[in-house]
PDB file of C-alpha atoms in Angstrom:
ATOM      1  CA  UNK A1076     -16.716  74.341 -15.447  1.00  0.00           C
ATOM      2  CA  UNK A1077     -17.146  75.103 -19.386  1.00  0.00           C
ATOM      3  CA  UNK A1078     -19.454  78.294 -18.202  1.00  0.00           C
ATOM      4  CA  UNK A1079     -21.108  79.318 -15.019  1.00  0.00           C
ATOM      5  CA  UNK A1080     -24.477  77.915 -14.341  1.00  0.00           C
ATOM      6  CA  UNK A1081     -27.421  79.119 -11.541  1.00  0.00           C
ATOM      7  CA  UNK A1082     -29.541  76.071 -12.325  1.00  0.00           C
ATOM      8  CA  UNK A1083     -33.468  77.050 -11.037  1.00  0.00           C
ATOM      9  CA  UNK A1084     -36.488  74.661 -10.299  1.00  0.00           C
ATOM     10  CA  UNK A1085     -38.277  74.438 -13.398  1.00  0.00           C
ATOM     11  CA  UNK A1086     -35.696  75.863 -16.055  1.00  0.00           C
ATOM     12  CA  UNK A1087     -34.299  73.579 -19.108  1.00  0.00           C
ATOM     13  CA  UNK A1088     -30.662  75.421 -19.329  1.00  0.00           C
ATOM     14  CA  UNK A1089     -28.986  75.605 -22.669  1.00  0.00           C
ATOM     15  CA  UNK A1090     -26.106  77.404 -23.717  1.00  0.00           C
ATOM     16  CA  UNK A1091     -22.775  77.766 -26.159  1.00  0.00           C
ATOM     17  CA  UNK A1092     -20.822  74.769 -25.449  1.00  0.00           C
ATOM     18  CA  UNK A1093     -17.356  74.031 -26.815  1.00  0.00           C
ATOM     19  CA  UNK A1094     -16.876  70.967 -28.609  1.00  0.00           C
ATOM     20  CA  UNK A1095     -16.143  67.938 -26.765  1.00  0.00           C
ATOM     21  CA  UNK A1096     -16.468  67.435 -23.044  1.00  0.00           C
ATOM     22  CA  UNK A1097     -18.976  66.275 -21.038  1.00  0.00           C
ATOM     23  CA  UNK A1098     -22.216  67.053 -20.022  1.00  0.00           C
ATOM     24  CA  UNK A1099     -23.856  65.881 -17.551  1.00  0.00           C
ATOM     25  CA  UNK A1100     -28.025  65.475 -18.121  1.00  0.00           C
ATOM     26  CA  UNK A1101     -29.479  65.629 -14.885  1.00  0.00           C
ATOM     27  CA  UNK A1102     -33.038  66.167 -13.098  1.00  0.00           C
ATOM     28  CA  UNK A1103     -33.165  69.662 -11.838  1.00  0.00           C
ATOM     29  CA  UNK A1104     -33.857  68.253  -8.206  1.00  0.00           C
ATOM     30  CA  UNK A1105     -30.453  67.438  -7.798  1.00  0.00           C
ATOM     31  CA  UNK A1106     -28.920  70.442  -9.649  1.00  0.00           C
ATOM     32  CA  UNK A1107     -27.382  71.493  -6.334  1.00  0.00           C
ATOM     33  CA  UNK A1108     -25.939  68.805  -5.329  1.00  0.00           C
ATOM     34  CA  UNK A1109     -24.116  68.200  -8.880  1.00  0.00           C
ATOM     35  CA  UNK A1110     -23.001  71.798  -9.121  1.00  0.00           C
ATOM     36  CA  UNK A1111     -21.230  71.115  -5.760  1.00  0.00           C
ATOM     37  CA  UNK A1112     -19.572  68.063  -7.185  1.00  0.00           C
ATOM     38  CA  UNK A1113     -18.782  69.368 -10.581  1.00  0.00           C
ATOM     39  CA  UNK A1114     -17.059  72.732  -8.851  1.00  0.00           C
ATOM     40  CA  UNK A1115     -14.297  70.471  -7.406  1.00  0.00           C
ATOM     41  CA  UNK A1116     -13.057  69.818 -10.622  1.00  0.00           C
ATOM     42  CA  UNK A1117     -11.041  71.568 -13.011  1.00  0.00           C
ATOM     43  CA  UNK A1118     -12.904  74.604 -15.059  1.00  0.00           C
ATOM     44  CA  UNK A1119     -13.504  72.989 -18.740  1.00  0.00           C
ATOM     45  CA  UNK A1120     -13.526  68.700 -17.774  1.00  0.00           C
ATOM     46  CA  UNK A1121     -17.748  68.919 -17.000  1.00  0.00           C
ATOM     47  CA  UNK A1122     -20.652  71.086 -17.245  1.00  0.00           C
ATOM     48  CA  UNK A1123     -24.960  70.405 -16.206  1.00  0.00           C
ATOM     49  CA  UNK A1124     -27.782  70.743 -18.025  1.00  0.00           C
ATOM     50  CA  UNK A1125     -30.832  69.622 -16.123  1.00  0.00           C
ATOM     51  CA  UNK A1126     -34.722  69.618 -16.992  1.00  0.00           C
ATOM     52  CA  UNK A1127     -37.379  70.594 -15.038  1.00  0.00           C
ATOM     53  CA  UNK A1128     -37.652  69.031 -11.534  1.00  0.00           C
ATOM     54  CA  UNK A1129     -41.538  69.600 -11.634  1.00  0.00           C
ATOM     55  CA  UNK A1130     -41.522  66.532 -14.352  1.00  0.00           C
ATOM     56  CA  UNK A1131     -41.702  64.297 -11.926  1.00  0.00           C
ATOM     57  CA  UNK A1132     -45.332  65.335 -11.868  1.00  0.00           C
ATOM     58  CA  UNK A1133     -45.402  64.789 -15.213  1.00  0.00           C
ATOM     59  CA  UNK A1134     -43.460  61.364 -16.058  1.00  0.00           C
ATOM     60  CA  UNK A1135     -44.613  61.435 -20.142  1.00  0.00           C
ATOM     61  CA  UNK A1136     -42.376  64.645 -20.320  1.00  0.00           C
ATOM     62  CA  UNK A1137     -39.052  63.161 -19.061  1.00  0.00           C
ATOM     63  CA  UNK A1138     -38.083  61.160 -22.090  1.00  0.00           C
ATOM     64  CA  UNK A1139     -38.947  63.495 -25.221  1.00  0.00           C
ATOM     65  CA  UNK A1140     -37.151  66.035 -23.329  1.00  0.00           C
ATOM     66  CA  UNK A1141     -34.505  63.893 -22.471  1.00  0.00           C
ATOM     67  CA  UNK A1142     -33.926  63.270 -26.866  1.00  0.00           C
ATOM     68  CA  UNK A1143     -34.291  66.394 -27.509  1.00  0.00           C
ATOM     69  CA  UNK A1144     -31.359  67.524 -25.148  1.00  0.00           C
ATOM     70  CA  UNK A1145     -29.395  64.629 -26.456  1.00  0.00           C
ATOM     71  CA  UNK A1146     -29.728  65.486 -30.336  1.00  0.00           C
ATOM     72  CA  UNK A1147     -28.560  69.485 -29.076  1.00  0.00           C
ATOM     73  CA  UNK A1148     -25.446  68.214 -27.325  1.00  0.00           C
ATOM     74  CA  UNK A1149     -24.419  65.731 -29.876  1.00  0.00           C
ATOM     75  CA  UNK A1150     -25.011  68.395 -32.470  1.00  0.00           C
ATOM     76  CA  UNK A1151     -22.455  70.747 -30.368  1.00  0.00           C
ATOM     77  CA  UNK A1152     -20.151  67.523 -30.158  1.00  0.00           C
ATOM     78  CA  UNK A1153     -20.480  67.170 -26.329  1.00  0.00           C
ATOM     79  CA  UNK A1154     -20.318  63.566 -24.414  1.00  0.00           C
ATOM     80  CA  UNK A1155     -22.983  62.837 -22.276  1.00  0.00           C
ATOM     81  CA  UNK A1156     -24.050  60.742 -19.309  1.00  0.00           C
ATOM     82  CA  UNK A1157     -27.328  61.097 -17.462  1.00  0.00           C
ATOM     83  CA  UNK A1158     -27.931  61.316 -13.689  1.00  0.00           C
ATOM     84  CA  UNK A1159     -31.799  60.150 -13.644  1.00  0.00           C
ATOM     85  CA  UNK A1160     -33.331  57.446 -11.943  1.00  0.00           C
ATOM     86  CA  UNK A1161     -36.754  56.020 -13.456  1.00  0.00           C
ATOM     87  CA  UNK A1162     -38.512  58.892 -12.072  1.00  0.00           C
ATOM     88  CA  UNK A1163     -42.451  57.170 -13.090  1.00  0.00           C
ATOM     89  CA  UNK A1164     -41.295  56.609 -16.709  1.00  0.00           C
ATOM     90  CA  UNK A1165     -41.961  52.705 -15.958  1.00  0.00           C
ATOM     91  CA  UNK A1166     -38.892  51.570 -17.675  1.00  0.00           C
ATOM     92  CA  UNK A1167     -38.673  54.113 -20.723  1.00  0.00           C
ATOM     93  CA  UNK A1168     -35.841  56.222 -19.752  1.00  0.00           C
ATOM     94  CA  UNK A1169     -33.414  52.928 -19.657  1.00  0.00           C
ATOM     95  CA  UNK A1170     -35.053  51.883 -22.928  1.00  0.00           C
ATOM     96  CA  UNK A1171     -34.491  55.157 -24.479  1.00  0.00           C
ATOM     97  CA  UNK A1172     -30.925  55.299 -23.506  1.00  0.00           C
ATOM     98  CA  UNK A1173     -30.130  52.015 -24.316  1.00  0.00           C
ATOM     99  CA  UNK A1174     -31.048  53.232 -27.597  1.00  0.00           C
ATOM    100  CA  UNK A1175     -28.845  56.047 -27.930  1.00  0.00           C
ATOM    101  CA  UNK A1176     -26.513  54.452 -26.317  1.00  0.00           C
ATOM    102  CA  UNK A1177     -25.732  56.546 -22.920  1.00  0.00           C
ATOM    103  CA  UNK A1178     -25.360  55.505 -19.871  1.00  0.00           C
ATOM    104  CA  UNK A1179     -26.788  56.585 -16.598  1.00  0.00           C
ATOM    105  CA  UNK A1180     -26.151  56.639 -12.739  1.00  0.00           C
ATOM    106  CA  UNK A1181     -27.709  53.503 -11.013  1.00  0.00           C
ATOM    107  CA  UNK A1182     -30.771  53.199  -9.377  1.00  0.00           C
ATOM    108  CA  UNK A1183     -34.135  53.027  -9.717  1.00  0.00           C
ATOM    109  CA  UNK A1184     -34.282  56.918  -7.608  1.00  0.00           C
ATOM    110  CA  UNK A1185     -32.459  59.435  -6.221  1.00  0.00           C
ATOM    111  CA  UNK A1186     -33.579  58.027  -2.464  1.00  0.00           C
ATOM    112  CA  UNK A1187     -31.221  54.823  -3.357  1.00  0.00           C
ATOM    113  CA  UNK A1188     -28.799  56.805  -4.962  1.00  0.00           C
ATOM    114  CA  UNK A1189     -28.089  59.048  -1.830  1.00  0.00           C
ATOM    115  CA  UNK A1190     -28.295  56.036   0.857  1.00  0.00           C
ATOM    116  CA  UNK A1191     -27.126  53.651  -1.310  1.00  0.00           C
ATOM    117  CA  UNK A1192     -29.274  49.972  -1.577  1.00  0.00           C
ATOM    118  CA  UNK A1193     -28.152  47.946   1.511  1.00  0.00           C
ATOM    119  CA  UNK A1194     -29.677  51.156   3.538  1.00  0.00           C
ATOM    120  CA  UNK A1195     -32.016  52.041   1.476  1.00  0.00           C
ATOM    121  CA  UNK A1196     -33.188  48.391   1.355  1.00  0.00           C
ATOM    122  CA  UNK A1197     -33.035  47.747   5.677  1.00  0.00           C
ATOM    123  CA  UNK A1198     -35.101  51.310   5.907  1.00  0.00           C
ATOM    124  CA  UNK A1199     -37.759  50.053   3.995  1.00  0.00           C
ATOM    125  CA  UNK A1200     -37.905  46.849   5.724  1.00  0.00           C
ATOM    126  CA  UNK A1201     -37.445  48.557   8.973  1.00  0.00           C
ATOM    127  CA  UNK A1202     -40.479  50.618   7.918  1.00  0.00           C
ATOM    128  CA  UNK A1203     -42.094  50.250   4.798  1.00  0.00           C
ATOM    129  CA  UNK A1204     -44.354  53.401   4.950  1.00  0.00           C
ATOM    130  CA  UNK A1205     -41.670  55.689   4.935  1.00  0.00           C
ATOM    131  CA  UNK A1206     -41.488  58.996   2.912  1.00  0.00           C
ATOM    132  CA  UNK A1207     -38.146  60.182   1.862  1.00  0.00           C
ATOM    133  CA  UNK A1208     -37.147  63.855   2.266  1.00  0.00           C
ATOM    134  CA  UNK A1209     -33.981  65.787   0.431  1.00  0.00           C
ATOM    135  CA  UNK A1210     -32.375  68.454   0.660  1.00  0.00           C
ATOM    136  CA  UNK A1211     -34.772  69.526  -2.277  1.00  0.00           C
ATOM    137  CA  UNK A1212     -38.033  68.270  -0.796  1.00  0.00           C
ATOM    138  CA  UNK A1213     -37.472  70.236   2.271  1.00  0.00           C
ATOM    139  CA  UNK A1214     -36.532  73.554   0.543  1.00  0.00           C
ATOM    140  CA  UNK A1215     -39.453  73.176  -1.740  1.00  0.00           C
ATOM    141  CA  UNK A1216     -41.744  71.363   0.595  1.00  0.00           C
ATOM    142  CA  UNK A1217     -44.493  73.760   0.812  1.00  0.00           C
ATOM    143  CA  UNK A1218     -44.446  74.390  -3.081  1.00  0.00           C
ATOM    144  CA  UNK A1219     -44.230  70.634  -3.870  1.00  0.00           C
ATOM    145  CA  UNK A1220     -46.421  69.400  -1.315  1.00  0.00           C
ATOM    146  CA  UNK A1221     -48.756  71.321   0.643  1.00  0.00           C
ATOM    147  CA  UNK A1222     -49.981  73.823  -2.339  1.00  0.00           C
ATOM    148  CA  UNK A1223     -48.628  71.169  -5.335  1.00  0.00           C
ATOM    149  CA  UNK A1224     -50.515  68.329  -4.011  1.00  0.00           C
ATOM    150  CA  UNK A1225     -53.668  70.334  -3.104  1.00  0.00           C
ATOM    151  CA  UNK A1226     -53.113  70.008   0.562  1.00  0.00           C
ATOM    152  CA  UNK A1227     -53.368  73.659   1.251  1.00  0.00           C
ATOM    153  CA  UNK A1228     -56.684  73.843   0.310  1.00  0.00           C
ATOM    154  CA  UNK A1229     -58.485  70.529   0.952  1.00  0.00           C
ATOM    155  CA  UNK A1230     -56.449  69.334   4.241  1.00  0.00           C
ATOM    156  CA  UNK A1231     -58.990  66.387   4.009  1.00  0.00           C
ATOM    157  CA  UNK A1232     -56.387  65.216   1.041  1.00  0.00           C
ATOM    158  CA  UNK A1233     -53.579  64.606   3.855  1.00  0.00           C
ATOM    159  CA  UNK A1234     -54.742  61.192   5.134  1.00  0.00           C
ATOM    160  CA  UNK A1235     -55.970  60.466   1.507  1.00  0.00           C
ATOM    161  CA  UNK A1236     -52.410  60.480   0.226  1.00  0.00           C
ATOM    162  CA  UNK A1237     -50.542  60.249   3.213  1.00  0.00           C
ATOM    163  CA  UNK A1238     -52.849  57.736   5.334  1.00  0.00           C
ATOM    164  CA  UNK A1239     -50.712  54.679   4.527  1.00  0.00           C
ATOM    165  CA  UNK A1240     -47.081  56.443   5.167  1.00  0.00           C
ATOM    166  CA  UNK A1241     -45.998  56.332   9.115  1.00  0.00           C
ATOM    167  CA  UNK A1242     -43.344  58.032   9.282  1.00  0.00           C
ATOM    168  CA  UNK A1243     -40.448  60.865   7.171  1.00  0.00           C
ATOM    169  CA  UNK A1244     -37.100  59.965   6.887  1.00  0.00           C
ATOM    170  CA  UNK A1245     -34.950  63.322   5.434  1.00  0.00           C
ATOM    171  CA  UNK A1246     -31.778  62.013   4.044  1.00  0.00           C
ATOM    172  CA  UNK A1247     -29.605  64.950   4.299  1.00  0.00           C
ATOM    173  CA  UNK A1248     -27.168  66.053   1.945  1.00  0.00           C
ATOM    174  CA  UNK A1249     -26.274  68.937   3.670  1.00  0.00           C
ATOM    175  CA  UNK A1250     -25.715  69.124   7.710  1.00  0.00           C
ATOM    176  CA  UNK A1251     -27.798  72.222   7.725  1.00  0.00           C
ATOM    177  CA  UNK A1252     -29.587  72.750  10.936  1.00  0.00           C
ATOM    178  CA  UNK A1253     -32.306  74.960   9.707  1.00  0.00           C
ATOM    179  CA  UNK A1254     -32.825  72.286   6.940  1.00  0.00           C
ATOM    180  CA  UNK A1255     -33.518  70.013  10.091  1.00  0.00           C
ATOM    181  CA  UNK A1256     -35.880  72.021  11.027  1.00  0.00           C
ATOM    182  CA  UNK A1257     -37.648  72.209   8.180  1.00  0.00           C
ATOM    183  CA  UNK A1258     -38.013  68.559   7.984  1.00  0.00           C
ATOM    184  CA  UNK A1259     -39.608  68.020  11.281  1.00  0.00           C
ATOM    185  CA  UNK A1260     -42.323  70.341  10.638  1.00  0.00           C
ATOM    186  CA  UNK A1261     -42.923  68.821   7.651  1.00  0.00           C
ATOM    187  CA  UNK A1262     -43.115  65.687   8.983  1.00  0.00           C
ATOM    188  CA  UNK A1263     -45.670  67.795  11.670  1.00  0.00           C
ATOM    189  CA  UNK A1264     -47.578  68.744   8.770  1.00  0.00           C
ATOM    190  CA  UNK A1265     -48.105  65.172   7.165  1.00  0.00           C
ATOM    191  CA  UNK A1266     -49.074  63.592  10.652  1.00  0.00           C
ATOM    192  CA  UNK A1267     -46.091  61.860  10.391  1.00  0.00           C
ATOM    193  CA  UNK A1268     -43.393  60.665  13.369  1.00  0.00           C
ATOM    194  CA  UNK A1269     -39.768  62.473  11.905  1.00  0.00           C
ATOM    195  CA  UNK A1270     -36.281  60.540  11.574  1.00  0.00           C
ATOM    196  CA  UNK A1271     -33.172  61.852   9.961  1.00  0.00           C
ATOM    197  CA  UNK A1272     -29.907  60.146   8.290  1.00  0.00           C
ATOM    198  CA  UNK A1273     -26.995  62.094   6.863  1.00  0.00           C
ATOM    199  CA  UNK A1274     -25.861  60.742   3.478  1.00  0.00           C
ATOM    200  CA  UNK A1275     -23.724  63.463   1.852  1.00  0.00           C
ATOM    201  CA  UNK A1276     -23.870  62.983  -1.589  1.00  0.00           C
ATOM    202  CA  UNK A1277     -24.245  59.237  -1.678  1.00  0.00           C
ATOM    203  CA  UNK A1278     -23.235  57.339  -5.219  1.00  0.00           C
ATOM    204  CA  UNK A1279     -23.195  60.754  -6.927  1.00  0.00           C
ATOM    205  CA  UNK A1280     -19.251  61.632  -6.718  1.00  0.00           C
ATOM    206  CA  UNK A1281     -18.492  58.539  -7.964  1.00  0.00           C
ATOM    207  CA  UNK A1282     -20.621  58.389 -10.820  1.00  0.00           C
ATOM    208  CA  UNK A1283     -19.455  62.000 -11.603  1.00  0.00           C
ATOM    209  CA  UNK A1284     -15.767  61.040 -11.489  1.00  0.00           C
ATOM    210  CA  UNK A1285     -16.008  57.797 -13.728  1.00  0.00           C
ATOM    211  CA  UNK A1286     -17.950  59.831 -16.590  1.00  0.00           C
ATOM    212  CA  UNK A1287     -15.299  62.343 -16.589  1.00  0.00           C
ATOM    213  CA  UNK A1288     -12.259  59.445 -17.079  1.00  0.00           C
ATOM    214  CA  UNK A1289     -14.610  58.139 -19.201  1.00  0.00           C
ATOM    215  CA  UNK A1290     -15.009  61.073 -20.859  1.00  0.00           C
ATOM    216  CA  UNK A1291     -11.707  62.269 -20.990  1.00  0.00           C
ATOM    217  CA  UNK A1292     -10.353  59.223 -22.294  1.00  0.00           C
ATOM    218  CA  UNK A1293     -12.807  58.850 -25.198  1.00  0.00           C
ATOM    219  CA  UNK A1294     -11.818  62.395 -25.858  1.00  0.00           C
ATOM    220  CA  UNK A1295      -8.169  61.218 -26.253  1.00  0.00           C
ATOM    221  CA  UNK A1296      -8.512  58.651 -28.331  1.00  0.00           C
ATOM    222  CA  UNK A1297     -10.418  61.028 -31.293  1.00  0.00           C
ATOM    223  CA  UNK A1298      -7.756  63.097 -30.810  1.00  0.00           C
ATOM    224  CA  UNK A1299      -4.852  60.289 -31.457  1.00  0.00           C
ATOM    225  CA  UNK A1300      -7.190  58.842 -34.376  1.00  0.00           C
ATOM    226  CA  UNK A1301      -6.777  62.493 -35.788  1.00  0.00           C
TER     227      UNK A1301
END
C-alpha cells in the first residue's frame, strides 16, 4: 500500500498521501479485515482510512466525519469509495454520498456483508432473535459489551437488553480457535445458546477489487485527457 498503516479501535488515521489513488473510507471495525485484503495487492493501487469503530454508539458522528474525510482526500487528489453500511444513521450516510457522489459497499451492515443476504436472510428467519458476533465483537467483547453497555456493573441490564435475543451466531472471518472460544463464553455471558458460521471475508474482496479497476481506470483516463 501507499504507506504502512496499524489501524486501532477508536483512531481517525490521516496521513501524506500521493496524488491520485484510492482510498478506501471504512469503519474501524473492519480495519482488519480490509488491511488483509488491501495487502494482496500491489504497494501504491489502495490505502484505508477508517473512523472510529466506537461511532456506532454514536450514529450522529458517522456522517460529519465521514465529509470531513472526504473534503481532506479530495483536497490531496485521492479517489474514494466507502465500506460502511447504515450503521444507525437511518438513511443519511446513502443520502450524503449520493451527494458527493461516492459510492459504497452494499448492505444495510457488515452482518449481510460477511454472510451475504440469501444467508443472512434464512438465519434470521431461522431465528429472528439472533445476535451477530465478528471477529471484532469477540476481540472487543468485554470492552463493547459487558463494561460498554453497563453490564459489568448492573448485571440486572442483561435480560433488559438481551431478554428478547435467543441465541449468538459468530460469523467468523478468521478460523481462529481461540476466537471460538471466545464466542461461546460470550454467548455464556448473555444467557444465550452459541452457533458459529465461517464466512471469510464475505462481499468485501469483491467490492475492494472493483474500486481499484474502477479506480485505476478513472486514473487513466485523466492521464490520457492530459
Amino acid at each position: 500500500m501507499t504507506r504502512t498503516q496499524t489501524v486501532k479501535t477508536g483512531d481517525v488515521k490521516t496521513g501524506d498521501y500521493t496524488p491520485g489513488g484510492l482510498t478506501l473510507l471504512a469503519c474501524g471495525a473492519l480495519a482488519r479485515e480490509i488491511l488483509a485484503i488491501t495487502s494482496q495487492f500491489p504497494d501504491g493501487m489502495v490505502d484505508l482510512t477508517c473512523l472510529p469503530a466506537s461511532w456506532h454508539n454514536h450514529p450522529e458522528k458517522i456522517v460529519p466525519g465521514l465529509a470531513r474525510k472526504v473534503a481532506s482526500l479530495r483536497r490531496k487528489g485521492r479517489q474514494i469509495a466507502v465500506i460502511y453500511g447504515d450503521c444507525g444513521t437511518g438513511g443519511e450516510i446513502d443520502a450524503f454520498l449520493e451527494r458527493e457522489g461516492l459510492t459504497r459497499i452494499p448492505g444495510p451492515h457488515c452482518y449481510e456483508m460477511f454472510l451475504g443476504t440469501a444467508e443472512f436472510d434464512a438465519e434470521m428467519e431461522d431465528q429472528i432473535g439472533t445476535f451477530f458476533l465478528t471477529d471484532y465483537m469477540v476481540r472487543h467483547f468485554e470492552r463493547i459489551v459487558m463494561q460498554g453497555m453497563g453490564l459489568r456493573a448492573y448485571p440486572q441490564l442483561r435480560d433488559m437488553y438481551f431478554g428478547n435475543y435467543t441465541r449468538a451466531l459468530y460469523i467468523a472471518q478468521t478460523d481462529d480457535e481461540g476466537l471460538r472460544q471466545k464466542a461461546r463464553r460470550a454467548a455464556d455471558e448473555l444467557g444465550l445458546t452459541y452457533d458459529y458460521r465461517f464466512t471469510g471475508y464475505g462481499a468485501f474482496p469483491d467490492f475492494v477489487a472493483d474500486a481499484i479497476t474502477a479506480s485505476t481506470s478513472q486514473t487513466s483516463q485523466q492521464k490520457q485527457r492530459r
